[in-house]
XYZ file of C-alpha atoms in Angstrom:
660
model
C 35.775 1.354 -5.920
C 37.434 3.422 -8.631
C 38.892 6.687 -7.433
C 38.402 10.165 -8.797
C 41.493 12.264 -9.474
C 40.686 14.446 -6.448
C 40.381 11.402 -4.211
C 43.622 9.955 -5.596
C 45.451 13.108 -4.534
C 44.447 12.511 -0.890
C 46.104 9.076 -0.776
C 49.722 8.700 0.370
C 52.125 8.827 -2.563
C 54.495 5.996 -3.333
C 57.349 8.101 -1.925
C 55.451 8.284 1.376
C 55.338 4.472 1.540
C 59.038 3.922 0.757
C 61.663 5.518 2.960
C 64.486 7.019 0.942
C 62.631 7.148 -2.373
C 62.137 10.922 -2.313
C 65.865 11.401 -1.696
C 66.706 9.005 -4.511
C 64.378 10.928 -6.839
C 66.474 14.017 -6.128
C 69.399 12.110 -7.661
C 67.500 10.479 -10.545
C 64.019 9.595 -11.727
C 65.468 7.201 -14.285
C 67.744 7.157 -17.306
C 66.593 6.461 -20.854
C 69.516 4.053 -21.230
C 67.881 1.790 -18.640
C 65.288 -0.337 -20.413
C 62.526 -2.069 -18.416
C 60.318 -4.765 -19.943
C 56.835 -5.470 -18.590
C 55.627 -9.003 -19.316
C 51.960 -8.787 -18.407
C 48.648 -7.868 -20.008
C 48.145 -5.117 -22.620
C 48.655 -1.549 -21.373
C 46.415 1.464 -21.946
C 49.117 3.850 -23.156
C 46.567 6.674 -23.510
C 46.122 6.932 -19.739
C 47.051 10.439 -18.443
C 49.546 8.897 -16.021
C 51.418 7.230 -18.892
C 51.248 10.078 -21.421
C 54.791 11.068 -22.251
C 56.371 7.808 -21.114
C 58.913 6.294 -23.517
C 57.359 2.977 -24.536
C 58.007 0.474 -27.311
C 55.473 -2.307 -27.869
C 56.855 -5.771 -28.652
C 54.907 -8.032 -30.986
C 54.293 -11.197 -28.954
C 51.896 -14.112 -29.296
C 49.438 -12.183 -27.094
C 49.717 -8.904 -29.021
C 46.536 -7.435 -30.451
C 44.485 -8.128 -27.340
C 41.737 -5.737 -26.320
C 42.788 -2.724 -24.241
C 40.044 -3.483 -21.718
C 39.213 -6.450 -19.511
C 40.956 -8.050 -16.504
C 44.395 -8.595 -18.025
C 44.528 -5.131 -19.637
C 43.598 -3.671 -16.268
C 46.358 -5.693 -14.618
C 48.947 -4.667 -17.225
C 48.030 -0.982 -16.996
C 48.167 -1.051 -13.199
C 51.616 -2.639 -13.164
C 52.966 -0.278 -15.839
C 51.762 2.784 -13.942
C 53.625 1.781 -10.765
C 56.893 1.917 -12.730
C 56.299 4.501 -15.458
C 53.587 6.812 -14.078
C 54.681 10.327 -15.037
C 55.060 12.729 -12.127
C 52.775 15.273 -13.797
C 49.916 12.736 -13.860
C 47.589 11.329 -11.209
C 49.825 8.276 -10.512
C 53.511 8.844 -9.783
C 55.649 5.936 -10.907
C 58.981 4.855 -9.442
C 61.167 5.307 -12.561
C 59.236 7.475 -15.053
C 62.256 8.514 -17.138
C 63.428 4.991 -17.954
C 62.524 3.403 -21.254
C 59.856 0.727 -21.407
C 59.090 -2.383 -23.408
C 55.477 -3.577 -23.324
C 55.385 -7.304 -24.097
C 51.886 -8.776 -23.556
C 51.885 -12.397 -22.408
C 48.303 -12.565 -21.095
C 45.097 -11.890 -22.999
C 41.343 -12.065 -22.428
C 39.579 -14.487 -24.750
C 36.124 -16.009 -25.017
C 33.611 -14.433 -22.616
C 36.391 -12.677 -20.690
C 38.131 -15.948 -19.773
C 41.855 -15.148 -19.387
C 44.132 -17.146 -21.670
C 47.146 -18.169 -19.606
C 50.752 -18.074 -20.715
C 52.643 -21.346 -20.884
C 56.158 -21.540 -19.501
C 57.435 -21.987 -23.048
C 55.630 -18.843 -24.218
C 57.053 -16.971 -21.231
C 60.517 -18.167 -22.254
C 59.860 -16.916 -25.791
C 58.831 -13.476 -24.490
C 61.896 -13.285 -22.233
C 64.188 -13.852 -25.197
C 62.286 -11.285 -27.277
C 62.657 -8.485 -24.740
C 66.258 -9.462 -24.043
C 67.078 -9.067 -27.732
C 65.221 -5.742 -27.704
C 67.550 -4.406 -25.023
C 65.809 -5.035 -21.682
C 68.002 -4.808 -18.587
C 65.200 -5.364 -16.058
C 62.191 -7.602 -16.708
C 59.068 -7.322 -14.553
C 56.788 -10.373 -14.245
C 53.867 -9.707 -11.889
C 52.654 -13.256 -12.224
C 53.692 -16.856 -12.029
C 52.629 -20.432 -11.536
C 52.211 -22.188 -8.229
C 54.738 -25.016 -7.955
C 55.332 -27.321 -4.973
C 58.898 -28.001 -6.154
C 59.675 -24.567 -7.607
C 61.240 -26.159 -10.689
C 60.589 -24.988 -14.222
C 60.349 -26.354 -17.745
C 63.881 -26.735 -19.183
C 63.100 -24.248 -21.969
C 62.143 -21.591 -19.410
C 65.200 -22.454 -17.318
C 67.371 -21.981 -20.407
C 65.759 -18.617 -21.201
C 66.257 -17.355 -17.638
C 69.888 -18.489 -17.765
C 70.358 -16.628 -21.058
C 68.938 -13.448 -19.510
C 71.364 -13.683 -16.599
C 74.316 -14.365 -18.881
C 73.422 -11.264 -20.874
C 73.167 -9.015 -17.822
C 69.378 -8.757 -17.424
C 67.588 -8.930 -14.062
C 64.213 -10.702 -13.788
C 61.946 -9.469 -10.971
C 58.920 -11.705 -10.324
C 56.036 -11.964 -7.863
C 56.306 -14.416 -4.957
C 52.579 -15.190 -5.233
C 49.398 -14.596 -3.239
C 48.498 -17.968 -1.669
C 49.606 -16.932 1.826
C 51.547 -20.150 2.344
C 55.018 -21.641 2.550
C 55.011 -22.260 -1.185
C 56.748 -21.207 -4.377
C 55.977 -19.619 -7.724
C 57.626 -19.979 -11.117
C 59.603 -17.984 -12.233
C 60.130 -16.317 -8.827
C 61.506 -19.579 -7.441
C 64.394 -19.787 -9.934
C 67.651 -18.920 -8.139
C 68.771 -16.089 -10.438
C 65.393 -14.306 -10.222
C 64.613 -11.632 -7.620
C 61.309 -12.651 -5.989
C 59.061 -10.048 -4.338
C 56.550 -10.478 -1.524
C 54.154 -7.866 -0.143
C 54.062 -5.971 3.158
C 51.905 -3.213 4.632
C 52.966 0.345 5.450
C 54.158 -0.792 8.886
C 56.524 -3.387 7.392
C 54.470 -6.439 8.365
C 54.079 -9.236 5.774
C 50.595 -9.215 4.273
C 48.588 -12.388 5.034
C 48.323 -13.464 1.394
C 52.042 -13.024 0.556
C 53.879 -16.318 -0.026
C 57.110 -17.354 1.629
C 59.332 -20.380 1.174
C 62.869 -21.680 1.586
C 63.999 -20.518 -1.867
C 62.781 -16.985 -1.172
C 64.899 -16.647 1.983
C 67.994 -16.024 -0.157
C 66.457 -14.397 -3.217
C 63.297 -12.586 -2.130
C 62.464 -9.259 -0.506
C 59.280 -7.633 0.759
C 58.022 -4.337 -0.653
C 54.851 -2.290 -0.056
C 51.900 -4.120 -1.561
C 48.791 -2.738 0.123
C 46.549 0.041 -1.247
C 49.001 1.084 -3.945
C 47.669 3.874 -6.172
C 47.483 2.604 -9.766
C 46.168 3.637 -13.161
C 43.142 1.869 -14.646
C 42.234 1.768 -18.375
C 39.986 4.612 -19.434
C 41.835 7.362 -17.570
C 40.752 6.233 -14.095
C 42.676 5.398 -10.912
C 42.250 2.810 -8.195
C 44.204 1.143 -5.419
C 45.637 -2.348 -5.678
C 46.994 -4.851 -3.178
C 49.064 -7.940 -3.824
C 52.497 -9.139 -4.810
C 51.604 -7.965 -8.329
C 52.056 -4.380 -7.129
C 54.990 -4.945 -4.800
C 56.908 -6.424 -7.746
C 56.944 -3.295 -9.976
C 57.969 -1.230 -6.934
C 61.141 -3.319 -6.650
C 61.581 -3.237 -10.427
C 61.359 0.561 -10.374
C 63.848 0.884 -7.522
C 66.247 -1.472 -9.332
C 65.949 0.724 -12.427
C 66.779 3.824 -10.365
C 69.856 2.079 -8.976
C 70.997 1.243 -12.510
C 70.384 4.878 -13.442
C 72.424 5.937 -10.424
C 75.297 3.731 -11.587
C 75.213 5.526 -14.946
C 75.151 8.916 -13.246
C 78.204 7.911 -11.178
C 80.039 6.906 -14.349
C 79.845 3.211 -13.462
C 78.983 0.413 -15.860
C 75.308 -0.514 -15.310
C 75.348 -3.899 -13.570
C 71.965 -5.543 -12.946
C 73.522 -8.382 -10.930
C 75.196 -5.860 -8.604
C 71.852 -4.090 -8.157
C 70.197 -7.405 -7.249
C 72.937 -8.038 -4.688
C 72.564 -4.536 -3.248
C 68.816 -4.993 -2.784
C 69.242 -8.375 -1.097
C 72.196 -7.404 1.093
C 70.530 -4.228 2.314
C 67.155 -5.877 3.076
C 65.989 -5.334 6.657
C 65.084 -8.503 8.542
C 63.863 -9.463 11.990
C 66.911 -7.943 13.689
C 65.830 -4.519 12.474
C 62.100 -4.913 13.199
C 60.927 -8.119 14.887
C 57.850 -9.946 13.658
C 56.063 -13.091 14.817
C 57.142 -15.219 11.833
C 60.536 -14.095 10.608
C 60.550 -16.549 7.679
C 57.704 -14.563 6.127
C 60.064 -11.607 5.675
C 61.982 -13.561 3.008
C 65.514 -12.069 2.936
C 64.114 -8.881 4.458
C 62.244 -5.668 3.727
C 63.138 -3.279 0.905
C 65.663 -0.673 2.139
C 66.269 1.987 -0.510
C 68.825 3.908 1.550
C 70.868 0.801 2.252
C 70.859 -0.278 -1.397
C 71.916 3.204 -2.519
C 74.813 3.136 -0.059
C 76.049 -0.185 -1.467
C 75.768 1.066 -5.046
C 77.657 4.248 -4.143
C 80.438 2.138 -2.659
C 80.504 -0.033 -5.780
C 80.471 -3.224 -3.714
C 79.641 -6.562 -5.254
C 79.394 -10.145 -4.094
C 79.125 -12.894 -6.677
C 76.290 -15.396 -6.318
C 75.376 -18.656 -7.936
C 73.132 -18.385 -10.970
C 72.485 -22.061 -11.492
C 68.890 -22.928 -12.261
C 66.707 -25.967 -11.877
C 65.566 -28.119 -14.724
C 62.447 -30.116 -13.899
C 59.292 -29.604 -15.911
C 56.190 -27.606 -14.965
C 53.589 -26.392 -17.440
C 52.404 -22.776 -17.251
C 52.490 -19.159 -16.046
C 49.711 -16.642 -15.447
C 49.247 -13.200 -13.890
C 48.873 -12.472 -10.203
C 45.671 -10.756 -9.235
C 44.590 -8.067 -6.812
C 43.321 -9.877 -3.682
C 41.419 -6.764 -2.660
C 39.520 -5.423 -5.619
C 38.906 -7.954 -8.378
C 35.752 -9.993 -8.193
C 36.205 -11.782 -11.524
C 38.713 -14.230 -9.966
C 39.205 -15.425 -6.445
C 41.782 -13.471 -4.393
C 45.378 -14.368 -5.111
C 44.667 -16.577 -8.099
C 45.672 -16.921 -11.730
C 44.425 -19.047 -14.635
C 46.348 -21.920 -16.107
C 45.351 -24.188 -18.956
C 46.160 -27.829 -19.520
C 45.679 -27.066 -23.204
C 48.967 -25.197 -23.117
C 50.902 -28.407 -22.548
C 48.539 -31.214 -23.514
C 48.138 -30.343 -27.157
C 47.110 -32.436 -30.164
C 48.452 -35.989 -29.880
C 50.299 -37.098 -33.015
C 49.317 -40.725 -32.933
C 46.020 -40.874 -31.085
C 44.308 -37.530 -30.450
C 40.776 -37.462 -29.126
C 37.931 -38.159 -31.493
C 36.490 -34.874 -32.811
C 33.417 -33.649 -30.955
C 30.979 -30.826 -31.375
C 32.215 -28.980 -28.247
C 32.556 -25.268 -28.979
C 35.882 -23.526 -28.577
C 34.497 -21.503 -25.659
C 33.362 -24.652 -23.854
C 36.650 -26.419 -24.562
C 38.694 -23.513 -23.209
C 36.625 -23.432 -20.036
C 36.980 -27.195 -19.639
C 40.751 -27.100 -20.167
C 41.513 -24.136 -17.902
C 42.284 -24.519 -14.232
C 42.763 -21.686 -11.752
C 46.030 -21.596 -9.820
C 47.437 -19.011 -7.431
C 49.431 -16.277 -9.162
C 51.132 -14.360 -8.004
C 73.644 0.858 -23.001
C 70.558 -0.207 -24.383
C 68.195 0.939 -27.050
C 64.651 -0.214 -26.609
C 63.426 0.219 -30.112
C 63.462 2.295 -33.222
C 64.316 1.304 -36.756
C 63.386 -1.771 -38.734
C 64.294 -5.108 -37.188
C 66.085 -7.854 -39.096
C 64.312 -11.184 -39.689
C 64.285 -13.533 -36.711
C 66.225 -16.647 -37.712
C 65.510 -19.977 -36.068
C 67.119 -23.403 -36.055
C 64.885 -25.693 -34.032
C 64.937 -29.352 -33.041
C 61.843 -31.342 -32.149
C 59.224 -33.792 -33.380
C 56.721 -33.248 -36.177
C 52.993 -33.044 -35.627
C 49.988 -31.434 -37.285
C 46.862 -29.510 -36.396
C 43.605 -28.977 -38.279
C 43.294 -25.299 -37.389
C 39.529 -24.915 -37.241
C 36.487 -27.100 -36.719
C 35.344 -26.341 -40.266
C 38.636 -27.552 -41.731
C 38.530 -30.631 -39.540
C 35.028 -31.459 -40.813
C 36.173 -30.886 -44.388
C 38.977 -33.425 -43.979
C 36.580 -35.912 -42.403
C 34.126 -35.574 -45.296
C 36.789 -35.795 -48.018
C 38.488 -38.761 -46.391
C 35.194 -40.605 -45.966
C 34.047 -40.390 -49.574
C 36.107 -43.179 -51.161
C 36.389 -45.612 -48.236
C 34.638 -44.556 -45.054
C 35.517 -47.743 -43.209
C 39.305 -47.153 -43.394
C 40.023 -43.516 -44.241
C 37.687 -41.399 -42.195
C 39.790 -40.060 -39.287
C 42.220 -37.188 -39.947
C 43.580 -37.529 -36.400
C 45.026 -40.923 -37.337
C 48.401 -40.069 -38.967
C 48.443 -43.309 -40.942
C 45.021 -42.649 -42.469
C 45.903 -39.024 -43.104
C 49.119 -39.970 -44.933
C 47.200 -42.421 -47.093
C 44.796 -39.625 -48.014
C 47.653 -37.196 -48.745
C 49.339 -39.777 -50.966
C 46.430 -39.460 -53.396
C 45.708 -35.813 -52.597
C 49.089 -34.114 -51.924
C 47.503 -30.662 -52.171
C 45.793 -31.406 -48.843
C 49.137 -31.018 -47.030
C 48.903 -27.249 -47.477
C 45.563 -27.200 -45.656
C 47.109 -28.649 -42.498
C 49.003 -26.679 -39.868
C 52.237 -28.632 -39.535
C 53.717 -28.254 -36.074
C 57.089 -28.663 -34.417
C 56.765 -30.088 -30.922
C 58.887 -30.470 -27.818
C 57.484 -33.581 -26.195
C 53.710 -32.954 -26.409
C 54.000 -29.164 -26.555
C 53.626 -27.301 -29.841
C 56.299 -24.586 -30.055
C 56.037 -23.575 -33.742
C 53.838 -23.927 -36.784
C 55.786 -24.853 -39.922
C 54.408 -22.880 -42.886
C 56.234 -23.538 -46.196
C 56.182 -20.616 -48.605
C 57.662 -19.590 -51.920
C 58.309 -21.426 -55.200
C 59.527 -24.611 -53.486
C 56.729 -24.875 -50.940
C 55.420 -28.086 -52.516
C 58.802 -29.747 -51.965
C 58.808 -28.623 -48.348
C 55.340 -30.130 -47.852
C 56.609 -33.344 -49.420
C 59.500 -33.325 -46.938
C 57.074 -32.873 -44.029
C 54.964 -35.795 -45.207
C 58.139 -37.857 -45.451
C 59.157 -36.909 -41.892
C 55.753 -37.898 -40.525
C 55.937 -41.225 -42.359
C 59.428 -41.858 -40.963
C 58.263 -41.100 -37.432
C 55.509 -43.696 -37.821
C 57.415 -46.465 -39.602
C 61.140 -45.952 -39.004
C 61.228 -44.600 -35.470
C 62.609 -41.176 -36.386
C 63.051 -39.332 -33.100
C 63.947 -35.826 -34.149
C 63.843 -33.356 -37.003
C 65.552 -30.033 -37.624
C 63.682 -27.024 -39.002
C 65.739 -23.953 -39.945
C 63.880 -20.904 -41.182
C 62.556 -17.429 -40.518
C 59.973 -16.701 -37.816
C 57.150 -14.830 -39.538
C 53.728 -14.233 -38.022
C 51.675 -16.465 -35.773
C 49.026 -19.156 -36.133
C 46.050 -20.133 -33.976
C 45.557 -23.852 -33.420
C 42.207 -25.572 -33.095
C 42.464 -25.543 -29.281
C 42.907 -21.746 -29.272
C 46.652 -21.746 -28.596
C 48.652 -19.207 -30.611
C 52.149 -20.203 -31.748
C 54.733 -18.456 -33.946
C 55.145 -19.636 -37.528
C 58.410 -20.634 -39.212
C 58.928 -20.398 -42.965
C 61.318 -23.351 -43.365
C 64.527 -23.497 -45.400
C 64.416 -26.857 -47.209
C 68.178 -27.405 -47.402
C 68.421 -27.608 -43.620
C 65.395 -29.837 -42.975
C 66.644 -33.206 -41.705
C 65.314 -36.199 -39.780
C 67.193 -38.851 -37.834
C 67.336 -41.305 -34.960
C 69.986 -40.879 -32.276
C 71.276 -44.401 -32.810
C 71.710 -43.938 -36.547
C 73.457 -40.587 -36.077
C 75.835 -42.091 -33.509
C 76.741 -44.917 -35.860
C 77.227 -42.479 -38.741
C 79.611 -40.412 -36.614
C 81.798 -43.237 -35.306
C 81.855 -45.179 -38.594
C 81.395 -48.791 -39.648
C 81.369 -51.567 -37.015
C 84.697 -53.158 -36.151
C 85.483 -56.581 -37.606
C 85.289 -59.617 -35.342
C 89.091 -59.786 -35.381
C 89.433 -56.364 -33.676
C 91.402 -56.266 -30.442
C 89.752 -55.808 -27.064
C 91.487 -52.442 -26.800
C 89.936 -51.290 -30.085
C 86.509 -52.547 -29.009
C 86.781 -50.717 -25.681
C 87.836 -47.511 -27.419
C 84.886 -47.755 -29.807
C 82.453 -48.331 -26.921
C 83.789 -45.300 -25.052
C 83.560 -43.219 -28.214
C 80.007 -44.383 -28.931
C 78.887 -43.612 -25.375
C 80.484 -40.148 -25.517
C 78.735 -39.229 -28.773
C 75.390 -40.499 -27.468
C 75.796 -38.560 -24.210
C 76.681 -35.406 -26.163
C 73.556 -35.714 -28.297
C 71.299 -36.573 -25.346
C 72.498 -33.528 -23.408
C 71.747 -31.244 -26.325
C 68.344 -32.827 -26.974
C 67.215 -32.884 -23.341
C 69.405 -30.839 -20.973
C 70.016 -27.942 -23.400
C 66.772 -28.042 -25.382
C 65.575 -24.601 -26.342
C 63.478 -22.532 -28.760
C 66.299 -22.170 -31.290
C 66.117 -18.394 -31.803
C 69.101 -16.921 -29.958
C 72.456 -17.259 -31.755
C 73.904 -19.503 -29.058
C 70.870 -21.814 -29.120
C 71.043 -22.081 -32.905
C 74.745 -22.937 -32.634
C 74.223 -25.710 -30.091
C 71.221 -27.120 -31.991
C 73.286 -27.247 -35.159
C 75.986 -29.095 -33.222
C 73.356 -31.657 -32.212
C 72.426 -32.148 -35.863
C 75.961 -32.303 -37.214
C 77.973 -34.267 -34.674
C 80.308 -35.218 -37.537
C 82.035 -31.873 -36.992
C 83.485 -32.962 -33.654
C 84.133 -36.619 -34.427
C 87.864 -36.031 -33.886
C 87.151 -34.776 -30.364
C 85.267 -37.947 -29.458
C 87.892 -40.115 -31.110
C 90.672 -38.415 -29.121
C 88.644 -38.580 -25.907
C 88.144 -42.313 -26.390
C 91.897 -42.881 -26.928
C 92.698 -40.972 -23.715
C 89.797 -42.599 -21.806
C 88.061 -39.289 -21.029
C 84.386 -38.614 -20.287
C 82.300 -35.606 -21.300
C 81.977 -33.088 -18.470
C 80.115 -30.046 -19.825
C 79.011 -28.227 -22.966
C 79.465 -24.459 -23.160
C 78.585 -21.918 -25.838
C 80.163 -18.468 -26.147
C 80.803 -15.816 -28.760
C 83.852 -16.668 -30.835
C 86.741 -14.189 -30.802
C 87.593 -15.195 -34.361
C 85.054 -14.785 -37.142
C 84.718 -13.867 -40.778
C 83.503 -10.384 -41.766
C 79.720 -9.938 -41.679
C 79.274 -13.221 -39.803
C 77.967 -14.205 -36.384
C 80.233 -16.875 -34.924
C 79.800 -18.868 -31.716
C 82.120 -21.434 -30.173
C 80.704 -24.729 -28.934
C 83.166 -25.977 -26.320
C 83.232 -29.510 -24.948
C 85.085 -30.129 -21.696
C 86.272 -33.674 -20.922
C 87.612 -35.056 -17.642
C 89.656 -38.104 -16.697
C 87.381 -40.422 -14.653
C 90.254 -42.601 -13.444
C 91.934 -39.698 -11.656
C 90.722 -39.071 -8.115
C 91.717 -35.398 -8.247
C 90.596 -33.570 -11.374
C 93.401 -31.021 -11.675
C 93.182 -30.766 -15.448
C 90.520 -31.141 -18.118
C 90.720 -31.098 -21.880
C 88.674 -28.699 -23.980
C 87.637 -29.113 -27.610
C 86.161 -26.147 -29.424
C 84.597 -25.725 -32.828
C 83.036 -22.602 -34.303
C 79.569 -22.252 -35.810
C 78.580 -19.302 -37.999
C 74.864 -18.614 -37.467
C 74.572 -15.538 -39.694
C 72.697 -17.525 -42.366
C 69.388 -19.293 -41.890
C 71.257 -22.632 -42.013
C 74.349 -22.495 -39.752
C 77.737 -23.758 -40.882
C 80.963 -24.712 -39.111
C 84.047 -22.544 -39.584
C 87.621 -23.774 -39.299
C 88.998 -26.904 -37.622
C 88.307 -28.329 -34.189
C 90.780 -26.891 -31.656
C 91.834 -28.455 -28.348
C 93.822 -27.527 -25.225
C 94.170 -28.457 -21.559
C 92.491 -26.368 -18.858
C 93.141 -26.353 -15.112
């Protein structure tokens, strides 16, 4: 039942539920230099509890959603726990910090929630990171038996950690020994829920991964704001998570007040090290406490001492499909307690070669059929005009028909001259035959760039040379069908978003023709290492060539699979360009082959040497000597990529040195 303002005042405040919070508020209620991002549903910023809060809204794929409905309610509730102004009906944990609102969930047809894929979550993480977020709250997740994530999400989480941002995510509401993505990733701080007495709530998840990276926080009957100026109480890990996020933000603010450098990793360590476990207050099942209960006083003491212990931030790399918001197991009757929606349509998109035959199923019916319900679970934050978002992306080409009307139009037009052979636009071969005679039809398609079967961008040529870009896309599709082309590169500017026929929304890239390429790995390897050796070549030369060929292929495979990404951050654009232009480091592979070395790792970091008005990143390859039992020394090769232009370019020669 929704609460009146008078009734809300009779409930215990958040400071009554958390020992030490009132004392911490006497030190700080937040610092505007600490920027917190909320990745959730839309937020009702007109609510009295949020009036006066310093928010910036980020334009995401889910932006523009209605400010009412289940996900808007969820987003508003979560935001109020962190940012509720102390003059309003809901007091938030860190009301003076700055906020980024980045919607990742939205209500669609008939109130059915549209889930967020892991790739779209990765995209939103990178957006808020670039906007200055130091703490990122995700009151949601995806149930996962293994706890492993899609490589693109793993890469985005790793980038956040490397750039000093802390991700706080819900442990989930299944009430089992089970994991949630992204809470299960080692560098993330996972949050479970407990009652006012410190006992784990029955629905709060636990699991082996959470024992080292999860804490419990109050998650029962938390006073929250509801769209329309109302208040309510919420229970679940969704509400425990922003409590921990808010406390983390206060600890960062305290570091600033003490004259320390704000260190999100140190705050994470302080929260985990100070957590109170079974030794402090016994419980029947100690594993359900995760690493322990939130202890504000203990964390403050560690921050005041400036202590820090380094931890591993390695992440896992297996693939899982999607993320969605946790729900309130007490109050919401539109979903079952502790559950979130996930859609197979997010990862099983249009098939390039053999998509399903078009049917008359409505979009609403298709969405309902595709969706499954799974258990959920110095910075400036804005201001001023933003520069264009550059992208350099690798993937495979596909296409989408956009709407049912456009699909039917293609079917009719393709059937007119020869219905027995040219009637199916989902058959790429038939479609290319049609476009050969009707090239203007290419502009009516939504060309897509895919990672495996997942659409990550729409490719939308624009400008005076758009027709040539469409011709290039047709050529790429033909090469994929007839020549086995495995990969294409699309550089360009991210501008706007496009809705596909299945309802998925993806960002659009305006491509730069001069950087659009297609290739097979085998052909690129042969182009890098040169012409085949003559039959008269020595065995030593043949061995050296084989080692060199294997090294180049391994380098490319690691970029294409281990390091695959969305191609928007500078370091991702640099490594993607390296995977397109392996010629630049041919000398490294040639030298490695002569010295019988194998590739160990690929690293990307900002280059200390760069031209004025450029953005330079070093791609560093580390090689080891496999014949040595003790690896006391490795050899590094480094080349620099300038990513300041839409099409990157290498700068200077390849440099090498030995490292111990």
